[in-house]
Coordinates of C-alpha atoms in Angstrom, one line a residue:
Chain K
M30 CA -11.6 -3.0 -2.2
S31 CA -9.0 -4.6 -4.2
P32 CA -7.1 -7.6 -4.4
H33 CA -5.8 -10.3 -6.3
V34 CA -3.6 -12.9 -6.6
A35 CA -0.2 -13.2 -7.8
Q36 CA 0.4 -14.0 -11.4
A37 CA 3.1 -15.7 -13.1
G38 CA 5.9 -14.5 -15.1
A39 CA 9.1 -13.8 -13.4
G40 CA 12.2 -15.1 -14.9
T41 CA 14.6 -17.6 -13.5
E42 CA 17.5 -15.4 -12.5
G43 CA 16.9 -15.4 -8.8
R44 CA 17.1 -19.1 -8.3
P45 CA 19.7 -20.5 -5.9
R46 CA 22.8 -21.9 -7.6
P47 CA 24.9 -24.9 -6.6
R48 CA 28.0 -24.1 -4.5
T49 CA 31.1 -24.4 -6.7
P50 CA 34.6 -23.0 -6.4
G51 CA 34.9 -19.4 -7.5
R52 CA 31.5 -18.8 -6.1
L53 CA 32.5 -15.7 -4.3
H54 CA 33.8 -14.1 -7.4
R55 CA 30.8 -15.1 -9.4
M56 CA 28.6 -13.7 -6.7
R57 CA 30.4 -10.4 -6.8
V58 CA 30.0 -10.2 -10.6
R59 CA 26.3 -11.1 -10.3
A60 CA 25.8 -8.6 -7.5
R61 CA 26.9 -5.9 -9.9
T62 CA 24.0 -6.9 -12.1
W63 CA 21.3 -7.3 -9.4
L64 CA 22.3 -4.6 -7.0
P65 CA 20.8 -1.7 -9.1
G66 CA 17.5 -3.7 -9.2
L67 CA 17.5 -3.9 -5.4
L68 CA 18.2 -0.2 -5.1
M69 CA 15.3 0.5 -7.4
V70 CA 12.9 -1.4 -5.2
L71 CA 14.4 -0.1 -2.0
P72 CA 12.2 3.0 -1.6
S73 CA 9.1 0.7 -1.7
I74 CA 10.7 -1.9 0.6
L75 CA 11.4 0.9 3.1
L76 CA 7.9 2.4 2.8
I77 CA 6.2 -1.0 3.2
G78 CA 8.6 -2.1 5.8
V79 CA 7.9 0.9 8.0
F80 CA 4.3 1.7 7.3
V81 CA 3.0 -1.8 6.9
Y82 CA 5.1 -4.2 8.9
G83 CA 6.6 -1.7 11.4
M84 CA 3.1 -0.4 12.2
I85 CA 1.7 -3.9 12.5
G86 CA 4.5 -4.7 15.0
W87 CA 3.8 -1.5 16.9
N88 CA 0.0 -2.3 16.9
T89 CA 0.7 -5.8 18.2
S90 CA 2.9 -4.5 21.1
L91 CA 0.1 -2.0 21.9
A92 CA -2.4 -4.8 22.0
L93 CA -0.2 -6.8 24.4
S94 CA 0.1 -3.8 26.8
D95 CA -2.1 -2.2 29.4
Q96 CA -2.0 1.3 27.8
H97 CA -5.7 2.0 28.3
A98 CA -5.5 5.8 27.9
P99 CA -3.7 7.8 25.2
V100 CA -1.4 9.6 27.6
Q101 CA -0.4 6.9 29.9
D102 CA 2.5 4.5 29.5
G103 CA 1.8 0.8 29.1
S104 CA 3.6 -2.3 30.3
F105 CA 3.4 -5.8 28.9
V106 CA 0.4 -7.8 30.0
G107 CA 0.5 -10.7 27.5
L108 CA -2.8 -11.8 26.1
T109 CA -5.0 -10.3 28.8
N110 CA -6.7 -7.9 26.4
F111 CA -7.4 -10.6 23.9
A112 CA -9.1 -12.7 26.6
E113 CA -11.0 -9.9 28.2
L114 CA -12.8 -8.9 25.0
W115 CA -14.7 -12.2 25.1
Q116 CA -15.9 -11.5 28.6
E117 CA -18.0 -8.5 27.6
S118 CA -21.2 -8.8 25.7
R119 CA -20.5 -6.3 22.9
W120 CA -17.5 -8.1 21.4
P121 CA -19.1 -11.5 20.9
A122 CA -22.2 -9.9 19.5
A123 CA -20.1 -7.9 17.0
V124 CA -18.3 -11.0 15.9
G125 CA -21.6 -12.8 15.5
N126 CA -22.9 -9.9 13.3
A127 CA -19.7 -10.1 11.2
V128 CA -20.2 -13.8 10.7
V129 CA -23.8 -13.5 9.6
F130 CA -22.8 -10.7 7.3
T131 CA -19.9 -12.6 5.8
A132 CA -22.0 -15.7 5.2
V133 CA -24.8 -13.9 3.4
F134 CA -22.6 -11.5 1.5
V135 CA -20.0 -14.0 0.3
G136 CA -22.6 -16.6 -0.5
G137 CA -24.9 -14.1 -2.2
A138 CA -22.3 -12.3 -4.2
L139 CA -20.7 -15.5 -5.3
F140 CA -24.0 -17.0 -6.4
L141 CA -25.4 -13.9 -8.2
G142 CA -22.0 -13.2 -9.8
W143 CA -21.7 -16.8 -11.0
F144 CA -25.3 -16.7 -12.3
L145 CA -24.8 -13.4 -14.2
G146 CA -21.6 -14.8 -15.7
L147 CA -23.4 -17.9 -16.8
M148 CA -26.2 -15.8 -18.4
L149 CA -23.8 -13.7 -20.3
D150 CA -21.3 -16.4 -21.2
K151 CA -22.7 -17.4 -24.6
G152 CA -22.4 -14.0 -26.2
L153 CA -25.7 -12.3 -26.1
R154 CA -26.9 -9.3 -28.0
G155 CA -26.5 -6.4 -25.7
E156 CA -23.9 -8.2 -23.5
A157 CA -21.7 -5.2 -23.2
A158 CA -24.5 -3.1 -21.9
F159 CA -25.5 -5.6 -19.3
R160 CA -21.9 -6.1 -18.2
T161 CA -21.4 -2.3 -17.9
L162 CA -24.6 -2.0 -15.8
F163 CA -23.9 -4.9 -13.5
L164 CA -20.3 -3.8 -12.9
A165 CA -21.1 -0.1 -12.4
P166 CA -21.7 -0.2 -8.6
M167 CA -18.0 -1.2 -8.3
A168 CA -17.0 2.3 -9.3
V169 CA -19.0 3.8 -6.4
S170 CA -18.0 4.2 -2.7
F171 CA -19.6 2.1 0.0
I172 CA -20.6 5.4 1.6
A173 CA -22.6 6.5 -1.5
T174 CA -24.1 3.0 -1.7
G175 CA -25.0 3.2 2.0
V176 CA -26.8 6.5 1.5
V177 CA -29.2 5.2 -1.0
W178 CA -29.7 1.7 0.6
R179 CA -30.4 3.3 4.0
W180 CA -33.3 5.0 2.2
L181 CA -34.3 1.8 0.5
M182 CA -34.1 -0.2 3.7
N183 CA -35.9 2.3 5.9
P184 CA -37.6 0.3 8.6
A185 CA -40.4 2.8 9.3
P186 CA -43.8 1.1 9.6
A187 CA -46.5 1.1 7.0
E188 CA -48.1 4.6 7.2
R189 CA -44.7 6.4 7.3
A190 CA -43.0 3.8 5.2
T191 CA -40.4 4.8 2.7
G192 CA -38.1 2.9 0.4
L193 CA -38.8 -0.7 -0.4
N194 CA -41.3 -1.0 2.4
A195 CA -43.4 1.7 0.8
L196 CA -43.1 -0.1 -2.6
F197 CA -44.3 -3.3 -1.0
V198 CA -47.3 -1.6 0.6
Q199 CA -48.2 0.0 -2.7
F200 CA -48.2 -3.3 -4.5
D201 CA -50.2 -5.0 -1.7
L202 CA -47.2 -7.1 -0.8
D203 CA -47.4 -6.2 2.9
F204 CA -46.0 -9.5 4.0
L205 CA -42.7 -8.4 2.6
V206 CA -42.6 -5.3 4.8
N207 CA -39.8 -5.8 7.3
D208 CA -37.4 -4.2 9.7
W209 CA -34.4 -4.7 7.4
W210 CA -31.1 -4.2 9.1
T211 CA -32.7 -3.2 12.4
A212 CA -34.1 -6.7 13.0
P213 CA -32.3 -8.1 16.1
N214 CA -31.1 -11.5 14.8
M215 CA -31.0 -11.5 11.0
G216 CA -30.6 -7.8 10.5
M217 CA -27.1 -8.4 9.2
A218 CA -28.4 -10.5 6.4
A219 CA -30.3 -7.4 5.1
M220 CA -27.1 -5.4 5.6
A221 CA -25.4 -7.7 3.2
L222 CA -27.8 -6.8 0.4
P223 CA -26.1 -3.5 -0.6
A224 CA -22.8 -5.2 -0.5
I225 CA -24.1 -8.0 -2.8
W226 CA -25.5 -5.3 -5.1
Q227 CA -22.1 -3.6 -5.2
L228 CA -19.8 -6.6 -5.6
S229 CA -21.6 -9.3 -7.6
G230 CA -20.8 -7.5 -10.9
Y231 CA -17.1 -7.9 -10.1
I232 CA -17.6 -11.6 -9.4
M233 CA -19.5 -11.8 -12.7
A234 CA -16.5 -10.4 -14.5
L235 CA -14.2 -12.9 -12.8
F236 CA -16.5 -15.9 -13.7
L237 CA -17.0 -14.6 -17.2
A238 CA -13.3 -14.5 -17.8
G239 CA -13.1 -18.0 -16.2
F240 CA -15.8 -19.4 -18.5
R241 CA -14.1 -18.0 -21.5
G242 CA -10.7 -19.3 -20.4
V243 CA -12.0 -22.9 -20.9
P244 CA -10.8 -24.0 -24.4
E245 CA -13.6 -24.5 -26.9
E246 CA -12.1 -27.8 -27.9
L247 CA -12.7 -29.2 -24.4
R248 CA -16.4 -28.2 -24.6
E249 CA -16.6 -29.6 -28.1
A250 CA -15.1 -32.9 -27.1
A251 CA -17.7 -33.3 -24.3
R252 CA -20.5 -32.5 -26.7
V253 CA -19.2 -35.1 -29.1
D254 CA -19.3 -37.6 -26.2
G255 CA -23.0 -36.9 -25.9
C256 CA -22.9 -34.3 -23.1
S257 CA -25.9 -31.9 -23.0
E258 CA -25.0 -28.2 -22.9
W259 CA -25.8 -28.2 -19.2
G260 CA -23.6 -31.3 -18.8
V261 CA -20.8 -29.5 -20.5
Y262 CA -21.0 -26.7 -17.8
R263 CA -21.5 -29.2 -15.0
H264 CA -18.6 -31.6 -15.9
V265 CA -16.2 -29.6 -18.1
V266 CA -16.4 -25.9 -17.3
M267 CA -17.2 -25.9 -13.6
P268 CA -14.2 -28.0 -12.5
Q269 CA -11.9 -25.6 -14.3
L270 CA -13.3 -22.7 -12.3
R271 CA -12.0 -23.8 -9.0
P272 CA -9.1 -21.2 -9.0
V273 CA -11.5 -18.4 -10.0
T274 CA -13.9 -19.4 -7.2
L275 CA -11.1 -19.5 -4.7
S276 CA -10.0 -16.0 -5.8
A277 CA -13.5 -14.7 -5.5
V278 CA -14.0 -16.2 -2.1
I279 CA -10.7 -14.6 -0.9
I280 CA -11.6 -11.2 -2.3
L281 CA -15.1 -11.2 -0.9
G282 CA -14.1 -12.8 2.4
H283 CA -11.3 -10.4 3.3
M284 CA -13.5 -7.4 2.4
S285 CA -16.3 -8.8 4.5
L286 CA -14.4 -9.4 7.7
K287 CA -13.3 -5.8 7.8
V288 CA -16.5 -4.2 6.6
F289 CA -16.8 -0.7 8.0
D290 CA -17.9 2.1 5.6
L291 CA -21.1 0.4 4.6
I292 CA -22.2 -0.2 8.2
I293 CA -21.3 3.4 9.2
A294 CA -23.2 4.9 6.3
I295 CA -26.3 2.8 6.9
A296 CA -26.5 2.3 10.6
G297 CA -24.0 4.7 12.1
Q298 CA -22.8 3.3 15.4
Q299 CA -26.1 1.7 16.4
I300 CA -25.4 -1.4 18.4
V301 CA -27.7 -3.6 16.5
A302 CA -25.4 -3.5 13.5
D303 CA -22.2 -3.5 15.4
V304 CA -19.2 -5.2 13.8
P305 CA -15.5 -5.4 15.0
A306 CA -14.3 -2.6 12.7
V307 CA -17.0 -0.2 14.0
Y308 CA -16.4 -1.3 17.6
M309 CA -12.7 -0.5 17.1
W310 CA -13.5 2.9 15.8
T311 CA -15.7 3.7 18.8
T312 CA -13.0 2.3 21.1
V313 CA -10.3 4.6 19.6
F314 CA -12.3 7.8 19.1
E315 CA -14.8 7.7 22.0
V316 CA -13.6 5.4 24.7
R317 CA -10.0 6.4 23.8
D318 CA -8.5 3.1 24.8
P319 CA -5.5 2.4 22.5
A320 CA -4.7 -1.0 23.9
K321 CA -8.2 -2.3 23.4
G322 CA -8.5 -0.7 20.0
A323 CA -5.2 -2.4 19.0
T324 CA -6.5 -5.7 20.3
I325 CA -9.6 -5.5 18.1
A326 CA -7.4 -4.5 15.1
S327 CA -5.1 -7.5 15.8
Y328 CA -8.1 -9.9 15.8
L329 CA -9.1 -8.4 12.4
L330 CA -5.6 -8.9 11.1
I331 CA -5.5 -12.5 12.3
A332 CA -8.9 -13.3 10.8
V333 CA -7.8 -12.1 7.4
A334 CA -4.3 -13.6 7.7
V335 CA -5.3 -17.1 8.4
F336 CA -6.8 -17.6 5.0
V337 CA -4.9 -15.0 2.9
I338 CA -1.4 -16.2 3.8
P339 CA -1.9 -19.8 2.8
Y340 CA -3.6 -18.5 -0.3
L341 CA -0.7 -16.3 -1.3
V342 CA 1.9 -19.0 -0.5
W343 CA -0.1 -21.5 -2.5
T344 CA -0.4 -19.1 -5.5
I345 CA 3.2 -18.2 -5.6
R346 CA 4.3 -21.9 -5.3
K347 CA 2.0 -22.9 -8.1
E348 CA 3.3 -20.1 -10.3
R349 CA 6.9 -21.3 -9.6
S350 CA 6.1 -24.9 -10.3
E351 CA 4.6 -23.9 -13.6
G352 CA 8.0 -22.6 -14.3
R353 CA 7.0 -19.2 -15.5
Chain B
M20 CA -37.3 -16.4 -10.0
N21 CA -33.6 -16.7 -9.7
R22 CA -33.8 -20.2 -8.4
S23 CA -35.8 -21.6 -11.3
A24 CA -33.9 -19.9 -14.0
P25 CA -30.9 -22.2 -14.4
E26 CA -33.2 -25.2 -15.0
R27 CA -35.3 -23.3 -17.5
V28 CA -32.2 -22.3 -19.4
T29 CA -30.9 -25.8 -19.2
A30 CA -34.0 -27.3 -20.5
T31 CA -34.1 -25.2 -23.6
V32 CA -30.4 -25.0 -24.3
S33 CA -29.7 -28.7 -23.9
R34 CA -32.0 -29.6 -26.7
A35 CA -29.7 -27.9 -29.2
P36 CA -26.3 -26.6 -28.1
G37 CA -25.8 -22.9 -28.5
T38 CA -28.7 -20.7 -28.7
T39 CA -32.3 -21.5 -29.4
P40 CA -34.7 -18.6 -29.8
L41 CA -36.6 -19.8 -26.7
G42 CA -33.4 -20.0 -24.6
Q43 CA -32.4 -16.5 -25.7
A44 CA -35.9 -15.2 -24.7
A45 CA -35.7 -16.8 -21.3
K46 CA -32.2 -15.4 -20.8
F47 CA -33.2 -11.9 -21.8
T48 CA -36.2 -12.0 -19.4
V49 CA -34.1 -13.1 -16.5
L50 CA -31.4 -10.5 -17.4
F51 CA -33.9 -7.7 -17.7
V52 CA -35.4 -8.4 -14.4
L53 CA -32.0 -8.5 -12.8
A54 CA -31.0 -5.3 -14.6
A55 CA -34.2 -3.6 -13.3
L56 CA -33.2 -4.6 -9.7
F57 CA -29.7 -3.3 -10.2
L58 CA -31.1 0.0 -11.6
L59 CA -33.5 0.5 -8.7
P60 CA -31.0 2.3 -6.4
M61 CA -29.9 4.4 -9.3
Y62 CA -33.5 5.4 -10.1
V63 CA -34.0 6.4 -6.5
L64 CA -30.8 8.5 -6.4
L65 CA -31.7 10.5 -9.5
V66 CA -35.4 10.8 -9.0
T67 CA -35.0 12.0 -5.4
A68 CA -32.1 14.3 -6.2
F69 CA -34.2 16.2 -8.7
K70 CA -37.2 16.8 -6.3
P71 CA -37.7 20.1 -4.6
F72 CA -37.5 20.0 -0.8
D73 CA -41.3 19.8 -0.2
E74 CA -41.6 16.8 -2.5
A75 CA -38.8 14.7 -0.9
T76 CA -41.2 13.0 1.4
A77 CA -42.2 9.4 2.2
A78 CA -45.6 9.6 0.4
R79 CA -44.0 10.5 -3.0
A80 CA -41.0 8.4 -2.5
W81 CA -41.1 6.3 -5.7
L82 CA -42.8 8.9 -7.9
L83 CA -41.1 11.1 -10.5
P84 CA -40.8 14.8 -9.4
Q85 CA -43.9 16.9 -10.1
S86 CA -41.6 19.8 -10.7
W87 CA -38.0 19.1 -11.4
S88 CA -35.7 21.1 -9.2
L89 CA -32.0 21.8 -8.6
Q90 CA -32.5 22.8 -5.0
G91 CA -31.0 19.5 -3.8
W92 CA -28.1 19.8 -6.1
A93 CA -27.3 23.3 -5.1
A94 CA -27.4 22.5 -1.4
A95 CA -25.3 19.3 -2.0
W96 CA -22.7 21.2 -3.9
D97 CA -22.4 23.8 -1.1
A98 CA -21.9 21.1 1.4
L99 CA -19.5 18.9 -0.7
A100 CA -17.4 21.4 -2.6
P101 CA -14.5 21.6 -0.1
G102 CA -14.5 17.8 0.2
L103 CA -14.4 17.3 -3.5
W104 CA -11.4 19.7 -3.7
N105 CA -9.6 17.9 -0.9
S106 CA -10.2 14.6 -2.6
V107 CA -8.7 15.8 -5.8
Q108 CA -5.7 17.2 -4.1
M109 CA -5.1 14.0 -2.2
V110 CA -5.9 11.4 -4.9
V111 CA -3.8 12.8 -7.8
P112 CA -0.4 12.8 -6.1
S113 CA -0.9 9.5 -4.4
A114 CA -2.1 7.8 -7.6
I115 CA 0.9 9.1 -9.5
L116 CA 3.4 8.1 -6.8
S117 CA 2.0 4.6 -6.4
A118 CA 2.0 4.0 -10.1
V119 CA 5.6 5.2 -10.6
L120 CA 6.8 3.1 -7.7
G121 CA 4.8 0.2 -8.9
S122 CA 6.3 0.4 -12.3
M123 CA 9.8 0.4 -11.0
N124 CA 9.1 -2.5 -8.7
G125 CA 7.3 -4.4 -11.3
F126 CA 10.2 -4.1 -13.8
V127 CA 12.7 -5.3 -11.3
L128 CA 10.6 -8.1 -9.9
A129 CA 9.8 -9.4 -13.4
R130 CA 12.9 -8.8 -15.3
W131 CA 15.9 -7.7 -13.2
R132 CA 15.6 -9.9 -10.1
F133 CA 17.7 -9.9 -7.1
P134 CA 18.1 -12.7 -4.5
G135 CA 15.1 -12.8 -2.3
A136 CA 12.9 -11.1 -4.8
D137 CA 10.1 -13.6 -4.4
T138 CA 10.0 -13.1 -0.6
V139 CA 9.9 -9.3 -1.1
F140 CA 7.1 -9.8 -3.6
T141 CA 5.1 -12.0 -1.3
L142 CA 5.5 -9.5 1.6
F143 CA 4.3 -6.7 -0.7
L144 CA 1.3 -8.7 -1.8
F145 CA 0.2 -9.3 1.8
G146 CA 0.1 -5.6 2.2
M147 CA -2.8 -5.6 -0.3
F148 CA -5.0 -7.7 2.0
I149 CA -4.2 -6.4 5.5
P150 CA -7.1 -4.7 7.2
Y151 CA -6.1 -1.0 7.5
Q152 CA -7.3 -1.1 11.1
A153 CA -4.2 -3.1 11.9
V154 CA -1.9 -0.1 11.3
M155 CA -4.3 2.7 12.0
I156 CA -3.6 3.5 15.7
P157 CA 0.2 3.7 15.3
L158 CA -0.1 5.5 12.0
Q159 CA -2.4 8.1 13.5
Q160 CA -0.1 8.5 16.5
T161 CA 3.0 8.9 14.3
M162 CA 1.3 11.7 12.3
V163 CA 0.1 13.5 15.4
E164 CA 3.6 13.4 16.9
A165 CA 5.2 14.5 13.7
G166 CA 2.7 17.5 13.7
L167 CA 1.4 16.5 10.2
M168 CA -2.3 16.1 11.1
G169 CA -3.4 19.5 9.8
G170 CA -2.8 18.7 6.2
L171 CA -3.5 16.1 3.5
F172 CA 0.0 14.6 3.8
P173 CA -0.9 11.7 6.1
L174 CA -3.7 10.6 3.8
I175 CA -1.5 10.9 0.6
L176 CA 1.2 8.9 2.3
A177 CA -1.2 6.2 3.4
H178 CA -2.8 5.8 0.0
T179 CA 0.6 5.8 -1.7
V180 CA 2.0 3.1 0.5
Y181 CA -1.1 0.9 0.4
G182 CA -1.3 1.4 -3.4
I183 CA 2.2 0.0 -4.0
P184 CA 1.3 -3.7 -3.7
I185 CA -1.5 -3.7 -6.3
C186 CA 0.4 -1.4 -8.7
T187 CA 3.5 -3.6 -8.3
L188 CA 1.4 -6.7 -9.1
I189 CA -0.2 -5.2 -12.2
F190 CA 3.1 -3.9 -13.6
R191 CA 5.0 -7.1 -12.8
N192 CA 2.4 -9.2 -14.6
Y193 CA 2.5 -7.0 -17.6
Y194 CA 6.3 -6.7 -17.8
A195 CA 6.6 -10.5 -17.5
T196 CA 5.1 -10.7 -21.0
I197 CA 8.0 -8.6 -22.4
P198 CA 10.4 -11.0 -24.1
H199 CA 13.6 -11.7 -22.3
T200 CA 15.5 -11.3 -25.5
L201 CA 14.5 -7.7 -25.7
I202 CA 16.0 -7.0 -22.3
E203 CA 19.0 -9.2 -23.0
A204 CA 19.6 -7.2 -26.2
A205 CA 19.7 -4.0 -24.3
R206 CA 22.0 -5.4 -21.8
V207 CA 24.4 -6.7 -24.5
D208 CA 24.4 -3.2 -25.9
G209 CA 25.7 -2.1 -22.6
A210 CA 22.5 -0.6 -21.2
G211 CA 22.3 -0.6 -17.5
L212 CA 19.2 -0.9 -15.4
L213 CA 18.1 2.7 -15.8
R214 CA 18.8 2.8 -19.5
T215 CA 16.9 -0.4 -20.1
Y216 CA 14.0 0.8 -18.0
R217 CA 13.9 4.1 -19.8
S218 CA 14.4 3.0 -23.3
V219 CA 12.8 -0.5 -23.4
I220 CA 10.2 -0.7 -20.6
L221 CA 8.8 2.8 -20.2
P222 CA 7.8 3.2 -23.9
V223 CA 5.5 0.2 -23.7
S224 CA 4.1 1.1 -20.3
A225 CA 1.4 3.7 -21.2
P226 CA -1.6 1.4 -21.0
V227 CA -0.5 -0.1 -17.7
F228 CA -0.1 3.3 -16.3
A229 CA -3.6 4.1 -17.3
V230 CA -4.8 0.9 -15.6
T231 CA -3.0 1.6 -12.3
L232 CA -3.7 5.3 -12.2
I233 CA -7.4 4.6 -12.7
W234 CA -7.4 1.9 -10.1
Q235 CA -5.6 4.1 -7.6
F236 CA -7.8 7.1 -8.3
T237 CA -10.9 5.0 -7.8
S238 CA -9.9 3.3 -4.6
A239 CA -8.4 6.4 -3.0
W240 CA -11.4 8.5 -4.0
N241 CA -13.8 5.9 -2.5
D242 CA -11.8 5.3 0.7
F243 CA -13.4 6.2 4.0
L244 CA -11.5 4.4 6.6
F245 CA -8.1 6.1 6.2
A246 CA -9.9 9.3 5.8
V247 CA -11.7 9.3 9.1
F248 CA -8.6 8.4 11.0
L249 CA -6.1 10.7 9.2
T250 CA -8.0 13.9 8.4
G251 CA -9.8 16.6 10.2
P252 CA -12.7 19.0 9.4
N253 CA -10.5 21.1 7.1
T254 CA -9.1 18.2 5.2
W255 CA -12.0 15.8 5.1
P256 CA -12.3 14.2 1.6
V257 CA -15.6 13.9 -0.1
T258 CA -16.5 10.5 1.3
V259 CA -16.3 11.8 4.9
Q260 CA -18.3 14.9 4.0
L261 CA -20.9 12.8 2.2
N262 CA -21.3 10.7 5.3
N263 CA -21.7 13.8 7.4
V264 CA -24.3 15.2 5.1
A265 CA -26.2 11.9 4.9
G266 CA -25.7 11.0 8.6
S267 CA -27.5 14.0 10.0
M268 CA -31.2 13.5 10.4
V269 CA -32.0 17.1 9.4
V270 CA -30.7 16.9 5.9
P271 CA -33.6 16.4 3.4
Y272 CA -33.5 13.4 1.1
N273 CA -33.1 15.3 -2.1
Q274 CA -29.9 16.9 -0.8
Q275 CA -28.6 13.5 0.4
M276 CA -29.2 11.8 -2.8
A277 CA -27.7 14.7 -4.9
A278 CA -24.7 14.6 -2.6
A279 CA -24.3 10.8 -3.2
V280 CA -24.4 11.3 -6.9
L281 CA -22.0 14.3 -6.9
A282 CA -19.5 12.3 -4.8
S283 CA -19.7 9.3 -7.1
L284 CA -19.6 11.3 -10.4
P285 CA -15.8 11.4 -11.0
T286 CA -15.3 7.7 -10.6
L287 CA -18.5 6.8 -12.5
V288 CA -17.5 9.0 -15.4
I289 CA -14.0 7.3 -15.5
Y290 CA -15.7 3.9 -15.4
L291 CA -18.0 4.7 -18.2
V292 CA -15.4 6.4 -20.4
L293 CA -12.3 4.3 -19.6
G294 CA -14.1 1.1 -18.7
R295 CA -11.6 -1.1 -20.5
Y296 CA -8.8 0.0 -18.3
F297 CA -10.9 -0.1 -15.2
M298 CA -11.8 -3.7 -16.0
R299 CA -8.1 -4.6 -16.5
G300 CA -7.4 -3.2 -13.0
L301 CA -10.2 -5.2 -11.5
M302 CA -9.0 -8.4 -13.2
A303 CA -5.4 -7.8 -12.5
G304 CA -3.9 -11.0 -11.3
A305 CA -7.2 -12.3 -10.0
L306 CA -7.0 -15.0 -12.7
K307 CA -4.5 -17.4 -14.0
G308 CA -3.3 -16.9 -17.5

């Protein structure tokens, strides 16, 4: 659960120079200065080259082959596997579940995180304690979160009810009793609740830093112009938060598309809560079909790449143009 | 309640900028309700974990234990102890390796650049976002063929490699704040790359090592995906064993909850004690400026 965006700061040494006579000599001199640097990064370049990009390449070629059993050899079949997935019923259902989960999780965590940040922005007594509490779930694994939320969201009916359902019954709120994640259509919305619980503190911290990054003079100027305090947020602070919001969406979105641990901990491999990552796991370990597993993995990679790559390129360009 | 809150706050705050007593009270009310909701799962974890077996039932689900008991804890400890030890053995070396490599990369990419450094950095960064699934099948196959699947090495390697991007990013952003003049001065004095790194960079790196080590410790400790693909029954780390304990229907709730707490304790303690560094890891690079 990580990520982040690039940040500024590198020097200007690496910029391309105009071609001039004596270039070769100068390059040699310069190489003497930069070569040790390259050597120092080389171990990481090799590790990432082999274990990230090499393995992605291998996985892709597997996805393009018909190696449907671990021991057999495969030959190139183009995009057949990619097309065939859509013809079964399980894959589209898993994709649909991931979409519902993503919508509720990203929207929910973004809103709650923003709201918590807004509440704490003005420096409140006990702010540190609230912050520590809201952020604490970040330190815990999705598996541990899943263990307790599976208990909370136990769908057992009234007389055997546990968790939240039991609490609702006790307080005569029976209309709130529900099937949680086992509900056929919107179950994945309930599945997003633990994820929101876990991540909204992180988003709060991002927004809080964002709010505080807005210079006080800007706020003051708006107040002098007769802006209400809410107007200051609406017209001065919020527009400055676009980069933070974008980072938050990228962080939440890429986590959401590959969600796995949480689903396994809460629902195991039950089909009602199936998502692509769980389907891939089943395909590799139970069906033992490498080509199909690799195909699902490729789809996950594509889904993440289509919005992360533009984001990274945009960030690094921006950093460059700011000349840092 | 959530929905009406912003307006309520607005109404009071906009009258006088800053903080009216009424606005403060409204804020506190909202925050306490939210805090209670956030604490709910933690309450359930602890209360259930301290119940004896016969009390961990649906009927008494939300009540405090009638008699406090350590039965659940003892059973959870027996089930998780090997996993906890595996996790420690796996997390420590991979956190150290990622941090050291990240520091070296960060220094070069910020202050000793080579042609193509930006491209290398971008390619590293993408490694932070890729779904691990995209490398899992080949990685597992490689480890099987190399005969390494019996031990913790595959998992250590995976966490080390996939920790490099974030560690590089954190170190690079930090080293970028070291004045050029300091490094130029060392160069003029005839210090090469290694000398400069050792005598100028490393001495100021301690806090960033703390940030990256904590970050790596937490994410490797909490990982489940690499673990299920790259370890077996003898090498399962604590997350996999916790899932096995909790996933089986015969394990009573008190043991499940105690196990969840035990598995989370190391990272929670780090968070509470070294929260400042944990935060810096979280924020690393996610923001401009």
